[in-house]
Coordinates of C-alpha atoms in Angstrom, one line a residue:
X1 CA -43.6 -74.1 154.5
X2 CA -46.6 -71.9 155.0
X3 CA -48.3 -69.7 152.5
X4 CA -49.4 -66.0 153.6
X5 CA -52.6 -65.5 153.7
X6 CA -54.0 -62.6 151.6
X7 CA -56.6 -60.7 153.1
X8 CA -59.7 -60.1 150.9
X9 CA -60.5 -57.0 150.1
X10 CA -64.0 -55.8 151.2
X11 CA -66.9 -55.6 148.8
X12 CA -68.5 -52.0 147.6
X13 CA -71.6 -53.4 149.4
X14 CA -69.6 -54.3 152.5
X15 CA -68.0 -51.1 152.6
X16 CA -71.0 -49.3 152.3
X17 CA -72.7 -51.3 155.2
X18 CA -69.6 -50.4 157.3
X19 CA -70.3 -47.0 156.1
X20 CA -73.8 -46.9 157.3
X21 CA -73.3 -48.7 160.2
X22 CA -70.9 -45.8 161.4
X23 CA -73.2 -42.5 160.3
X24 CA -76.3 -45.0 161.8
X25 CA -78.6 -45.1 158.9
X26 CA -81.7 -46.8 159.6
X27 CA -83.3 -50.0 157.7
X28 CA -85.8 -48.4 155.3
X29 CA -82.9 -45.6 154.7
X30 CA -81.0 -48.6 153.7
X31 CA -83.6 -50.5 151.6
X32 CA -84.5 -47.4 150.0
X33 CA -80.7 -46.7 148.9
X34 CA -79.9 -50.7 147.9
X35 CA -83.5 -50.6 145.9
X36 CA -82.5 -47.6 143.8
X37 CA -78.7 -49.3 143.3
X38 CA -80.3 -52.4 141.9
X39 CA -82.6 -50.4 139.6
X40 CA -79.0 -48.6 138.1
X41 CA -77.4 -51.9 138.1
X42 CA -80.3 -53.7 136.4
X43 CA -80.1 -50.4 133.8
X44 CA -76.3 -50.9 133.5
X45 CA -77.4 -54.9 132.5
X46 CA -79.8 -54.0 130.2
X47 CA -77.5 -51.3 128.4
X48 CA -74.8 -53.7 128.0
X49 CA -77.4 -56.5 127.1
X50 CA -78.7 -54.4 124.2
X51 CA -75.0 -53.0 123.1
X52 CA -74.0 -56.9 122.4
X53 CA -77.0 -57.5 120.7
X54 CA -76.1 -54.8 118.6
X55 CA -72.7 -56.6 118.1
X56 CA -74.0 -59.4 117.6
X57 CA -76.4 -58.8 115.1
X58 CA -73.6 -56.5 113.5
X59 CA -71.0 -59.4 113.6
X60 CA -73.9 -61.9 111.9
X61 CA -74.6 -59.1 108.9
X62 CA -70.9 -58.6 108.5
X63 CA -70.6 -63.0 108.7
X64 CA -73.6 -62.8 105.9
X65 CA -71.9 -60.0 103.7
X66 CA -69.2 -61.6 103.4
X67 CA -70.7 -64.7 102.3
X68 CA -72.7 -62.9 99.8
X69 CA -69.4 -61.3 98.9
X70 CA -67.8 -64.5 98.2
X71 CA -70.3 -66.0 96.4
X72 CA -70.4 -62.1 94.5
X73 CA -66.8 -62.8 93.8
X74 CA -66.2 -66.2 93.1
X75 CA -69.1 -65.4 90.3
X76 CA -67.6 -62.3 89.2
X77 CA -64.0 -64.0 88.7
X78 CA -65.5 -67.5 87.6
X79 CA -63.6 -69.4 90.0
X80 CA -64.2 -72.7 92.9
X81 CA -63.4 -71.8 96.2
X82 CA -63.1 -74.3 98.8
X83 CA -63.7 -73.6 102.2
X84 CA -66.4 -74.4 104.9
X85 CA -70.2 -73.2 105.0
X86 CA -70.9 -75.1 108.5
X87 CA -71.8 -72.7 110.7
X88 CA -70.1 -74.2 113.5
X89 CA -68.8 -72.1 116.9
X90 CA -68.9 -68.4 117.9
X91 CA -69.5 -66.2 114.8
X92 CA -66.0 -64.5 115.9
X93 CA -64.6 -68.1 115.2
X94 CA -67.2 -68.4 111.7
X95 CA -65.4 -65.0 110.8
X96 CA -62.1 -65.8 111.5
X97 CA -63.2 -68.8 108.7
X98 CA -64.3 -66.6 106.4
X99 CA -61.5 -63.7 106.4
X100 CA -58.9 -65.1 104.9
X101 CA -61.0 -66.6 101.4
X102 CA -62.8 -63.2 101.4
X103 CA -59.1 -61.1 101.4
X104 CA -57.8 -63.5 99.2
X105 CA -60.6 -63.4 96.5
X106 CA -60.6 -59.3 96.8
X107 CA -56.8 -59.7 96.0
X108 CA -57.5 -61.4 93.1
X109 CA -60.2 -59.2 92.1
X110 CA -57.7 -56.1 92.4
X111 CA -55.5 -57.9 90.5
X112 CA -57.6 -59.5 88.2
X113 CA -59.1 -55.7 87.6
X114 CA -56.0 -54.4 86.8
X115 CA -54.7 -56.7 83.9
X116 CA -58.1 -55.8 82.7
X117 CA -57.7 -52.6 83.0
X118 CA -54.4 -52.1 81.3
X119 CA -55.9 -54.5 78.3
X120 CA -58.9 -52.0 77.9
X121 CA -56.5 -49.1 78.2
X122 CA -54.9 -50.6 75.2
X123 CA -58.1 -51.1 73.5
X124 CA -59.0 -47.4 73.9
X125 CA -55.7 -46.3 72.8
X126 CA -55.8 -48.4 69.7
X127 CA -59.5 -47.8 68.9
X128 CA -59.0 -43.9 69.4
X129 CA -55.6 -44.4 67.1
X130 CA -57.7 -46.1 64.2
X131 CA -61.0 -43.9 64.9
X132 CA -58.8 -40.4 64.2
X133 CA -59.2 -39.0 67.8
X134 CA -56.7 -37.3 69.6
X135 CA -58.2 -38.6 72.8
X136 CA -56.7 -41.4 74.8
X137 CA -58.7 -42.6 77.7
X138 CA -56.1 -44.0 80.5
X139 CA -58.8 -45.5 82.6
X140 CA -60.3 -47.4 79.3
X141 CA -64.5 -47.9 78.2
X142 CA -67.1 -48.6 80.9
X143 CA -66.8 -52.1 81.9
X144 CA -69.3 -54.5 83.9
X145 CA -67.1 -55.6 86.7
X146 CA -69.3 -58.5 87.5
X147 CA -67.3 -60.4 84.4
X148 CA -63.6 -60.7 85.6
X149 CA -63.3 -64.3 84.4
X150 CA -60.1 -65.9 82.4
X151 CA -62.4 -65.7 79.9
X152 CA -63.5 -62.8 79.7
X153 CA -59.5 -61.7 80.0
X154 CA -58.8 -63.8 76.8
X155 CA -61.7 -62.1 74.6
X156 CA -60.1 -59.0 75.8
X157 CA -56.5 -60.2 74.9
X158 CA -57.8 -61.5 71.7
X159 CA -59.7 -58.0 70.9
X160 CA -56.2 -56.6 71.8
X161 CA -54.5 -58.8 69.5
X162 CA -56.8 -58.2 66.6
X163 CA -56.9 -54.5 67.3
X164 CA -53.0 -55.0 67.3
X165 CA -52.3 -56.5 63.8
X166 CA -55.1 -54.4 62.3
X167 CA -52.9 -51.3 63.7
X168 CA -49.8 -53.2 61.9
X169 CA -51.3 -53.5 58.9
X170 CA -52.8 -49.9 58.9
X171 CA -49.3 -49.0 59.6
X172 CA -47.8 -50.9 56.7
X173 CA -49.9 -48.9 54.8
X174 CA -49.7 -45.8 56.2
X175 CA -45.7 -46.4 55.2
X176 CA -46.1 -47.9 52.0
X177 CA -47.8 -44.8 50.8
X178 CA -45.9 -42.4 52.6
X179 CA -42.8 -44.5 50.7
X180 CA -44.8 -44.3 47.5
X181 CA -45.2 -40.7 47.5
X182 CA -42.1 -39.9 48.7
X183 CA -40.3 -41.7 45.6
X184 CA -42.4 -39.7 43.2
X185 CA -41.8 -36.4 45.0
X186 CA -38.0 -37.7 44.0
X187 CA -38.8 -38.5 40.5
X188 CA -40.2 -35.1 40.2
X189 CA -38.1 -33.2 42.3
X190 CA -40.5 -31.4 44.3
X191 CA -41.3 -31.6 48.0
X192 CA -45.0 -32.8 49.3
X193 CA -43.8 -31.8 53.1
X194 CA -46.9 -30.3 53.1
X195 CA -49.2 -32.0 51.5
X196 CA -48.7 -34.5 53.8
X197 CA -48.9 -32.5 56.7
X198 CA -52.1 -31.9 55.3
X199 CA -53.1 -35.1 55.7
X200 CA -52.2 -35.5 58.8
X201 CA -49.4 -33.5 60.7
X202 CA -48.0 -36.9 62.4
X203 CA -47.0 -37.8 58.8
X204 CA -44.2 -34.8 59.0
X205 CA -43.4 -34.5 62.9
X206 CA -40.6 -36.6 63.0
X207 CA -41.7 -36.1 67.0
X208 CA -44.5 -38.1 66.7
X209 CA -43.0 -41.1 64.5
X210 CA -43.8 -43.6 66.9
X211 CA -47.6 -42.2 66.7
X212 CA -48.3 -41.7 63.0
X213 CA -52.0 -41.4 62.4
X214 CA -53.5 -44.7 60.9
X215 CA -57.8 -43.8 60.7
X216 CA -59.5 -44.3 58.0
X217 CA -59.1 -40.5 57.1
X218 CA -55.2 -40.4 56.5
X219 CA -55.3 -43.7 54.4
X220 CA -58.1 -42.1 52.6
X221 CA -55.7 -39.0 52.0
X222 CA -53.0 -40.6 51.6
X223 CA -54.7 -42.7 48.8
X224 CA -55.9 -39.9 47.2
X225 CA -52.7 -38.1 47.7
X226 CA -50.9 -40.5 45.9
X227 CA -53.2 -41.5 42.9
X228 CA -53.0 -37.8 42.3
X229 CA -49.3 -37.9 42.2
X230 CA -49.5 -40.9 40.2
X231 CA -51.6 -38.7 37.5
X232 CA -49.0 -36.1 37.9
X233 CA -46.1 -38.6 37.4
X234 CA -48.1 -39.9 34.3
X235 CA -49.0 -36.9 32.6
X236 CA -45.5 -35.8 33.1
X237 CA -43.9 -38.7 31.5
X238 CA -46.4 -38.8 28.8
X239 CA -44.8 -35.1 27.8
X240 CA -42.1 -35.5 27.9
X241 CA -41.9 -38.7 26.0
X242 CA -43.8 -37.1 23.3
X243 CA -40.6 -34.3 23.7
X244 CA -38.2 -37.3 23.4
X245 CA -40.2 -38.9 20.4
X246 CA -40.4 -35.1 18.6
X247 CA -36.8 -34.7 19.0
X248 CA -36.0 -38.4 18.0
X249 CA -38.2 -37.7 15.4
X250 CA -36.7 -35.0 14.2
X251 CA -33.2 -36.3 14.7
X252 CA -33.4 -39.3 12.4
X253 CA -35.4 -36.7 9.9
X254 CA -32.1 -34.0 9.6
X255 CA -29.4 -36.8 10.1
X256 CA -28.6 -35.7 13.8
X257 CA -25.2 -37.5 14.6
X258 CA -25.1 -39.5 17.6
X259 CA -22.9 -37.3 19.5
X260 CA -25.6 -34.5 19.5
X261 CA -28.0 -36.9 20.5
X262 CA -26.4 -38.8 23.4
X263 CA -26.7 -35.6 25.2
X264 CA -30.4 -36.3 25.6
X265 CA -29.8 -39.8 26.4
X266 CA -31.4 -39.0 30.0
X267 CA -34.5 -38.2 28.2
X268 CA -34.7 -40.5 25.0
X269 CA -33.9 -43.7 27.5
X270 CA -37.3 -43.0 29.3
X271 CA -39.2 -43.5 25.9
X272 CA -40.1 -47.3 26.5
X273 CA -40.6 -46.6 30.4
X274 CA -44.7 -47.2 31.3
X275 CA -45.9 -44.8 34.3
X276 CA -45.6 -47.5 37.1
X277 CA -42.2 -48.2 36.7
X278 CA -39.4 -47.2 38.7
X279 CA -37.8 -43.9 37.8
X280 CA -34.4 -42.3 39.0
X281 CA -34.5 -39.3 41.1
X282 CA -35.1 -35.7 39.4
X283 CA -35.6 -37.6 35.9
X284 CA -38.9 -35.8 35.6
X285 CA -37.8 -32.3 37.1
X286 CA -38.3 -29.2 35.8
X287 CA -35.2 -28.3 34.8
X288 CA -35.3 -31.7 32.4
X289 CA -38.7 -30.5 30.7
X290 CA -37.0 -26.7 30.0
X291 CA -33.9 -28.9 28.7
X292 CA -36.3 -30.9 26.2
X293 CA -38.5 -28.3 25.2
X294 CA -35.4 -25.7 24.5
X295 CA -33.7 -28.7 22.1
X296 CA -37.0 -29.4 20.2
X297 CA -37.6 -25.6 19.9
X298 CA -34.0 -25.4 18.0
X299 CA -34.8 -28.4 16.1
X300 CA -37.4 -26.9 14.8
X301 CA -35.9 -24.0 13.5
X302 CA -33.7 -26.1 10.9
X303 CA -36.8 -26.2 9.3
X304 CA -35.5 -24.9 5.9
X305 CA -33.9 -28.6 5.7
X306 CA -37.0 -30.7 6.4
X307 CA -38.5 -28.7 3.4
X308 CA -36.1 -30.6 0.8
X309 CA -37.2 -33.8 3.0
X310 CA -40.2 -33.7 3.3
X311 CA -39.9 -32.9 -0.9
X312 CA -37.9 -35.8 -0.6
X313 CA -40.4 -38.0 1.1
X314 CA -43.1 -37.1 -1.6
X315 CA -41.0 -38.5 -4.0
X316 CA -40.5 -41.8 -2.1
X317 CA -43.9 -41.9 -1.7
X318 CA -44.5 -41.6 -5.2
X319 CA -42.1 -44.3 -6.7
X320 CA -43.5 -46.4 -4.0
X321 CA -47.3 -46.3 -5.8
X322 CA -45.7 -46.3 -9.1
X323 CA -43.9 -49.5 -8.2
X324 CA -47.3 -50.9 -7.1
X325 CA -49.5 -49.5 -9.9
X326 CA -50.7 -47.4 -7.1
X327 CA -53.5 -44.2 -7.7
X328 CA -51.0 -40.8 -6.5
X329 CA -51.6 -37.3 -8.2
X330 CA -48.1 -36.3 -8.5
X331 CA -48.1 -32.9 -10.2
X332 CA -50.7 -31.6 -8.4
X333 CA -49.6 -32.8 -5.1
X334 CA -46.7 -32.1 -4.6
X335 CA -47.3 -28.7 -6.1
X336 CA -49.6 -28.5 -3.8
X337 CA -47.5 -29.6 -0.7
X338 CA -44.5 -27.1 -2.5
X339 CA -47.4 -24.4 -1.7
X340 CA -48.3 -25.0 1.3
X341 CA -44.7 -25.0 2.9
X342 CA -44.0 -21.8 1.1
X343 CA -46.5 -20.5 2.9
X344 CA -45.2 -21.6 6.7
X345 CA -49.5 -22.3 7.7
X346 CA -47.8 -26.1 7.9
X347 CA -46.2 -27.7 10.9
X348 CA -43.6 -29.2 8.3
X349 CA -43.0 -32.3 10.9
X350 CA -46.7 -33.1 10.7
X351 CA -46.9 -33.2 7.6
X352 CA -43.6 -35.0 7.4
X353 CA -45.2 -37.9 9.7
X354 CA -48.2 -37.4 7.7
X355 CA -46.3 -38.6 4.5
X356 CA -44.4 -41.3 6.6
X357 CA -48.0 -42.6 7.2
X358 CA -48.8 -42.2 4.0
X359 CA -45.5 -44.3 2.8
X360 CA -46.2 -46.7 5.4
X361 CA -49.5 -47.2 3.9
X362 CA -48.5 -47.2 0.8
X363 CA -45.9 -50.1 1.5
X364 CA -48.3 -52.0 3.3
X365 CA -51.2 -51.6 0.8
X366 CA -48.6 -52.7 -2.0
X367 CA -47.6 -55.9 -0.3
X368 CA -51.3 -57.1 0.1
X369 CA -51.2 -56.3 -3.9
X370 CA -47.9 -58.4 -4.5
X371 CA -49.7 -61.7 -5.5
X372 CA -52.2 -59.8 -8.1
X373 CA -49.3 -57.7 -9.0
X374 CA -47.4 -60.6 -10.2
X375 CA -50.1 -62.5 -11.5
X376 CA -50.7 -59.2 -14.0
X377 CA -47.0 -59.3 -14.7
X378 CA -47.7 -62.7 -16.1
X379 CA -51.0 -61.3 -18.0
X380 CA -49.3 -58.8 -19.7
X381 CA -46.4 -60.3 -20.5
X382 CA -49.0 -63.4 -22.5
X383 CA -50.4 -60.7 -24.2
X384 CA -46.9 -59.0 -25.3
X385 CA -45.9 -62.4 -26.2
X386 CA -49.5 -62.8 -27.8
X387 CA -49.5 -59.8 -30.1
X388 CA -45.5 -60.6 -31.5
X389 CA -46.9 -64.0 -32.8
X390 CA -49.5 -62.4 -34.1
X391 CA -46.8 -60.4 -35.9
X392 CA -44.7 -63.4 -36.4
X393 CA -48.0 -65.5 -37.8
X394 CA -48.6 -62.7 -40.5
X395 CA -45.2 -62.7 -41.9
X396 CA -45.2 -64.9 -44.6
X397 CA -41.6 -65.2 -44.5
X398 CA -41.4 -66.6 -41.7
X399 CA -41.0 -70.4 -43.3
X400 CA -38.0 -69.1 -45.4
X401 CA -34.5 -70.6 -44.1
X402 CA -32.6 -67.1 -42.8
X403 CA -30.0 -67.1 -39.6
X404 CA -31.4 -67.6 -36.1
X405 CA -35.4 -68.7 -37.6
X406 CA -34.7 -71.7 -35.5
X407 CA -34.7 -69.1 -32.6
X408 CA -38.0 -67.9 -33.9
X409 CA -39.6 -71.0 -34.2
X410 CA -38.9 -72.1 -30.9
X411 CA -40.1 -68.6 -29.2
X412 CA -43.3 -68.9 -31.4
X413 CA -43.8 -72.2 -29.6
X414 CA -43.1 -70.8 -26.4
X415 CA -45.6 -67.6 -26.7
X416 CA -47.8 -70.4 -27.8
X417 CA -47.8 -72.2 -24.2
X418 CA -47.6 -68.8 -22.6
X419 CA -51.0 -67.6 -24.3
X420 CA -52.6 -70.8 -23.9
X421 CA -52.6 -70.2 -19.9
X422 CA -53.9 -66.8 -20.2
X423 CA -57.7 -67.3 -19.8
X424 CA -56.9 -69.8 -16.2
X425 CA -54.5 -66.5 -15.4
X426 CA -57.6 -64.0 -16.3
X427 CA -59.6 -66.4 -14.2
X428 CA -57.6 -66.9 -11.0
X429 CA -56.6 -62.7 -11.2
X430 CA -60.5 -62.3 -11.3
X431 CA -60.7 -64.2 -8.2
X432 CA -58.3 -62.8 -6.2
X433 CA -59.1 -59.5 -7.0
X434 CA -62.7 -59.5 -6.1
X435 CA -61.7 -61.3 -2.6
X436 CA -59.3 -58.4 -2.3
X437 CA -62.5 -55.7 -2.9
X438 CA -64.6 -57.6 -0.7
X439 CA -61.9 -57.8 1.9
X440 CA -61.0 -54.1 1.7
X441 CA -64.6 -52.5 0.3
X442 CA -62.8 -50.7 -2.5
X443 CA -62.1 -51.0 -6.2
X444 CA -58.7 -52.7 -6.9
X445 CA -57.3 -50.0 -9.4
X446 CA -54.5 -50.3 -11.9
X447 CA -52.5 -47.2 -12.6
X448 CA -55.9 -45.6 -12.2
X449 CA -58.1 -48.4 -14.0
X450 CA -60.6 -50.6 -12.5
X451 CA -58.2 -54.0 -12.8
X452 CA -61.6 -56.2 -13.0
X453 CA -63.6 -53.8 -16.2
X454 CA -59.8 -54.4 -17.7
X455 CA -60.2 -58.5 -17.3
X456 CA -63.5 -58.6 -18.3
X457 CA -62.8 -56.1 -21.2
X458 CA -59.8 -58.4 -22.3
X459 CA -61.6 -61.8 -22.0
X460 CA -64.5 -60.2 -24.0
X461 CA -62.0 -59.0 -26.9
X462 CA -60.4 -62.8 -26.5
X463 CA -63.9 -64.3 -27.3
X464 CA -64.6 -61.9 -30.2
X465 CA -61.1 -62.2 -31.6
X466 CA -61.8 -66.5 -31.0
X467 CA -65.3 -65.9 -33.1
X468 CA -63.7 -63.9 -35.7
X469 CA -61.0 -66.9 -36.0
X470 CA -63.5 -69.3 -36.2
X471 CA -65.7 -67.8 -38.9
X472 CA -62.2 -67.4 -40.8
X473 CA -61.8 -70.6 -41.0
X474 CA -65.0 -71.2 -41.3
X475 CA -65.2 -69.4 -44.7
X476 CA -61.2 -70.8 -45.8
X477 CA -63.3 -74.5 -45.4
X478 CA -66.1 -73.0 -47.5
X479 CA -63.8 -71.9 -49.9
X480 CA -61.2 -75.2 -50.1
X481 CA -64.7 -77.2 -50.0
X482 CA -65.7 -74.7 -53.3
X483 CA -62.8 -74.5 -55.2
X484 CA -62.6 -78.6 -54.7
X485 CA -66.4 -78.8 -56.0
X486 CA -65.4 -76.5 -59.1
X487 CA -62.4 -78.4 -60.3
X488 CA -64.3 -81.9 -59.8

């Protein structure tokens, strides 16, 4: 088989020749007309010569950004990257290299950014929420992008994390006050609405409960708000236990039955109740301190019966230091107290407590005198027993056989032993008594009588009456030793 031949199409300078050669243009015509077409093809060369230049030297500054870029980002997100640095072919080829590791590490630079990003937006919402402002920034603080490491992503996430529990715990508190005051606005029956929302309005807008305010403002008012309630919950219970004590008081002082009393058994039960303990709702309401105050204002209109008591307690109070050898001006005192009732200037339970001081006093001043007491029972029942032998020892009679001097004789010997102890009695009371004064700083007195001037004035009469025995019988030995003399 034979191929056709395909004619060759004539050149622009062959065509131009043919051109010439039909309109006849002479030689220098044509020299002249090829010169100036080499001069605009040689222009044409040198235009295009320069433009890829320019390309090329654009494509090598592109090739050399993006190497800096690399190395820019592989620094910036702290990682290796493994490709090759040989500048080897074209620099199309060289960029074809580098492409691919360049998109790659922007990729993980946008992505890298953005877990930052949301992390810091975090940060700024939680810093703001502790700080008090009602600002949020969504795009989070200024950051140096040149650190996008792991690293630097776990000190964020750890900042986060901190910034977290500290919110928690901010929280916590924020609730456990809001609880706190909101049990004592029960207890009290009175609403705090807005003295929370003074505090903060996200601590009432049940709209923003997700987004209660946790700076160190609203735990400062809330901490304030709730020692003040505190101070109110105190100072109410303290009133009206001293209502419940007056009208227990007062009960137990007019023989109150029980029935009357377990009416109040809501207020009288909150008597042994300290101020940090937990209260039932309303138990320190208004209407509960109008209740107490109207029952102790008709208690105390039964006064005309604590009169005859508090008479009655005088007289307790009296047999009391009687039975102790106790100092009490009866007459005049209880004249004296008569008086000043009559004359409604006393608060008759006052004074009533007053005297049930006084009896307490009393009772517990007589029971540190007990062990004297008794020891001067024993003193003055030697010297009762002393002075009837002394009786006994001057009746001459008392030898003569008669019914029941057997019973005489042996009580004589008994009042003997008895009075034999009485100076170790005298001697142990006078110890005891002046370690009682120097306990107490007073006089120990006996129905009104300095006890120790009595001792002393009793051992002194017991020595004088001893000498006086002894010069008796003294002079009896003069006289036997005379009358003996005068009959020899």
């Amino acid at each position: 088989m034979h191929r056709l031949s395909i004619p060759t199409p004539p050149t622009p300078l062959q065509k131009l020749q043919k051109l010439w050669d039909e309109i006849g243009e002479s030689y220098n015509e044509i020299d002249k007309v090829l010169e100036v077409i080499e001069q605009e093809c040689l222009a044409v060369y040198d235009k295009k010569i320069d433009e890829t230049t320019k390309y090329k030297a654009d494509l090598q500054g592109s090739l050399a950004r993006a190497y800096d870029e690399i190395v820019s980002l592989t620094s910036s997100l702290g990682e290796q990257v493994t490709y090759s640095w040989k500048k080897e072919g074209s620099l199309k080829q060289q960029m074809s290299t580098v492409q691919p590791v360049l998109d790659d590490l922007r990729m993980k630079k946008v992505l890298r950014w953005e877990q930052i990003s949301e992390i810091l937006t975090q940060i700024t919402d939680i810093s703001s929420n502790i700080a008090g402002s009602d600002y949020h920034g969504r795009n989070g603080p200024d950051f140096d992008e040149s650190d996008l490491t792991e690293r630097k992503l776990d000190q964020l996430r750890a900042r986060l994390q901190d910034l977290c529990k500290e919110k928690d715990d901010r929280l916590q508190k924020v609730n456990s006050y809001i609880s706190a005051i909101r049990d004592m606005s029960e207890t009290m029956s009175s609403d705090v609405s807005d003295a929370l929302s003074n505090v903060h309005k996200s601590l009432t807008d049940f709209s923003m409960a997700d987004a209660k305010s946790i700076s160190d403002d609203t735990l400062a008012g809330l901490a304030k708000l709730t020692e003040s309630l505190k101070n109110e919950k105190h100072q109410k219970l303290l009133k009206l236990q001293d209502l419940g004590r007056t009208m227990q008081d007062l009960w137990n002082r007019m023989e109150t039955p029980m029935d009357e009393r377990r009416r109040f058994k809501h207020i009288t039960c909150l008597l042994p109740v300290q101020a940090d303990d937990a209260l039932r709702k309303g138990c320190l309401g208004l209407n509960i301190f109008r209740e107490a105050e109207h029952e102790v204002e008709i208690l105390n209109e039964k006064s005309s019966k604590m009169k005859e008591l508090v008479l009655k307690r005088r007289c307790e109070l009296e047999e009391v230091c009687r039975k102790g050898h106790m100092d009490v001006n009866s007459d005049a005192a209880r004249q004296s107290l008569v008086d000043l009732i009559d004359s409604g200037s006393g608060d008759l339970s006052h004074i009533l407590a007053s005297i049930d001081s006084q009896i307490e006093k009393a009772k517990e001043e007589a029971l540190t005198r007990k062990e004297i007491l008794d020891k001067v029972d024993k003193w003055t029942n030697a010297k009762k027993e002393e002075r009837w032998l002394d009786d006994y020892e001057k009746d001459e009679k008392r030898f003569t056989p008669v019914k029941g001097g057997h019973t005489h004789l042996k009580h004589a010997e008994d009042a003997r032993r008895r009075i034999s102890k009485i100076p170790a009695i005298i001697d142990g009371l006078t110890t005891k008594v002046k370690a009682w004064e120097l306990e107490r700083g007073v006089r120990f007195l006996y129905d009104k009588h300095p006890l120790l001037e009595m001792l002393e004035e009793d051992t002194n009469l017991r020595a004088q009456k001893e000498e006086e025995k002894r010069e008796l019988r003294k002079q009896k030995r003069l006289q036997r030793s005379l009358a003996s003399d005068k009959e020899a």
